[in-house]
XYZ file of C-alpha atoms in Angstrom:
157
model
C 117.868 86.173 116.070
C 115.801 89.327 115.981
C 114.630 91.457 118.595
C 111.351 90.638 120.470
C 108.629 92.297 119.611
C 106.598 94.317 122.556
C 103.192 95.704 120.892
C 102.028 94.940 117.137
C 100.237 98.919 117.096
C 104.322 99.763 117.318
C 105.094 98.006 114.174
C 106.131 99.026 110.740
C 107.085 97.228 107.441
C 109.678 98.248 105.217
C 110.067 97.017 101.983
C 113.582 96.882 100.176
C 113.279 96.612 96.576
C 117.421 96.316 96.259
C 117.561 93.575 98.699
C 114.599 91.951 98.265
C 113.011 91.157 101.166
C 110.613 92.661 103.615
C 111.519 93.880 107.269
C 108.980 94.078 109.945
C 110.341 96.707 112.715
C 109.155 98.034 116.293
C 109.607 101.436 117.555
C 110.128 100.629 121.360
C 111.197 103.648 123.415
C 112.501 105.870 120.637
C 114.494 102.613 119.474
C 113.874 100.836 116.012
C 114.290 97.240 116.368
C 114.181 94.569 113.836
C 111.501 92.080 114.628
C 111.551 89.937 111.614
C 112.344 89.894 108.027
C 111.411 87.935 104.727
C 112.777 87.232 101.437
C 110.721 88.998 98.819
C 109.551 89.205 95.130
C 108.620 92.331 93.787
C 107.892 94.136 90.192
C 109.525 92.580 87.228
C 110.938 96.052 85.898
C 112.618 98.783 88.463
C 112.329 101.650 89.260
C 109.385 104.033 90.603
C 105.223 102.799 89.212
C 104.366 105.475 87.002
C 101.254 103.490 85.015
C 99.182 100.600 85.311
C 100.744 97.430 83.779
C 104.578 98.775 83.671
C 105.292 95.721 85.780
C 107.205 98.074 88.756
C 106.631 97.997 92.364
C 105.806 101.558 93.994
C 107.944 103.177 95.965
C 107.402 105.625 98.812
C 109.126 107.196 101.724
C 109.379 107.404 105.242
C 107.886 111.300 104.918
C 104.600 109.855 102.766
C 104.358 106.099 103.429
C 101.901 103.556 102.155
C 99.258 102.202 105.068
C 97.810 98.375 104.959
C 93.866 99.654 104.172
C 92.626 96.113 104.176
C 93.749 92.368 104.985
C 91.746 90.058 102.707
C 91.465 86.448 102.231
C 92.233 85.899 99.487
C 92.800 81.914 99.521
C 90.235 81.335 96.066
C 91.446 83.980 94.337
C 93.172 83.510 91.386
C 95.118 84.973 88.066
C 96.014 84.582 84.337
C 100.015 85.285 84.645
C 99.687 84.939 80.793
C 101.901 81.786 80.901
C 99.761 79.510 79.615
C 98.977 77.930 83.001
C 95.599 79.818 82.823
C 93.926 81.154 85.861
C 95.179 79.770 88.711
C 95.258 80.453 92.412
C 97.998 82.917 93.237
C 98.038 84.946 96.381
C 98.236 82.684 99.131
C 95.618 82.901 101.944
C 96.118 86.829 102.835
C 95.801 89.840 100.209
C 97.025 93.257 102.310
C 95.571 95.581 100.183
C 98.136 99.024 100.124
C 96.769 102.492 99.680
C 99.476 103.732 96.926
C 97.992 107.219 95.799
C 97.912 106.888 91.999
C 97.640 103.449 91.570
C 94.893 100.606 93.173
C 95.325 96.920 93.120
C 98.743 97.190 95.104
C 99.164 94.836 97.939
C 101.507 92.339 99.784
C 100.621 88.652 99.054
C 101.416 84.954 98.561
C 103.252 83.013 96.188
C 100.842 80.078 95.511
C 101.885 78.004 92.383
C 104.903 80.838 91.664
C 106.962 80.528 94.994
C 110.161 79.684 93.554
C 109.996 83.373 92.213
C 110.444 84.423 95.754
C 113.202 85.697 95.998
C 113.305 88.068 93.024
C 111.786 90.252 90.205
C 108.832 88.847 88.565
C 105.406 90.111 89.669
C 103.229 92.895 87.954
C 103.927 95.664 90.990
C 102.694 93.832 94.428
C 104.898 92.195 96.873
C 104.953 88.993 97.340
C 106.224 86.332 99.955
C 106.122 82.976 100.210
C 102.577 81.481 101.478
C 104.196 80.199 105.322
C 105.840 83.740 105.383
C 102.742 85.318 104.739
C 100.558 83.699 106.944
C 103.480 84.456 109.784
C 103.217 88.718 108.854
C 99.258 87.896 108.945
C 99.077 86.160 112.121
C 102.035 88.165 114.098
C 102.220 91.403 112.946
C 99.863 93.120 110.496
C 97.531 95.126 110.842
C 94.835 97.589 108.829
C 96.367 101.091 109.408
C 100.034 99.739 109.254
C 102.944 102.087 107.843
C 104.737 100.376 104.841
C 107.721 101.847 103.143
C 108.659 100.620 100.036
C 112.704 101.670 99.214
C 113.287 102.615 95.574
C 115.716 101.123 93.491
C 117.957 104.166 93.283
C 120.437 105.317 95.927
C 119.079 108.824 95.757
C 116.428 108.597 98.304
């Protein structure tokens, strides 16, 4: 069991590319406690985004995070994975849209139709959980102007 989570403006997501999965933490009285945590897929190939379509997940620190910007529904949209499925809906019911400096698109999303991929390494550079997970973040403890810190793939932080 986790800790218990006191106020949702006190929350923060990290996002650990190595271990794939997602941790939702609370700051509560200069202590960081683990609220809750998810299993995660994230960009195909490692290491830090340097262009559109290189298939990795960006990475920032806790110095220069990434912040939620907006938390869309996203339940009819869908996309061409190129897999011969065609387009197809793919995001679950929440889209939280990341402001990434450099790069746009980026968010934290569903797995509809592809949720045996989560856990692992298979999406074009966003994060994505499984839909039930999702909706759980959505519902419990995101919010536009949240801190997200996505850990690199190297050691060297």
């Amino acid at each position: 069991a986790f800790g218990s989570m006191v106020s949702r403006d006190h929350c923060f997501i990290v996002i650990d590319k190595p271990a794939l999965n997602l941790s939702v933490y609370e700051d509560q009285e200069g202590d960081t406690v683990l609220i809750a945590r998810y299993p995660v897929c994230v960009g195909l190939n490692y290491g830090q985004k340097e262009k559109k379509g290189d298939m990795k997940t960006p990475e920032s620190t806790f110095a220069k995070p990434f912040t939620i910007t907006q938390i869309q529904d996203a339940s009819k949209w869908t996309h061409d994975f190129g897999d011969g499925r065609g387009e197809i809906l793919s995001y679950g019911h929440w889209f939280m849209r990341l402001k990434t400096p450099g790069f746009t698109g980026i968010g934290i999303h569903g797995s509809t139709n592809n949720e045996n991929s989560v856990p692992g390494r298979g999406s074009e550079g966003c994060i994505r959980l499984r839909d039930d997970d999702l909706d759980i973040l959505k519902e419990n403890y995101a919010f536009v102007g949240m801190t997200v810190v996505i850990l690199g793939d190297t050691i060297s932080q």
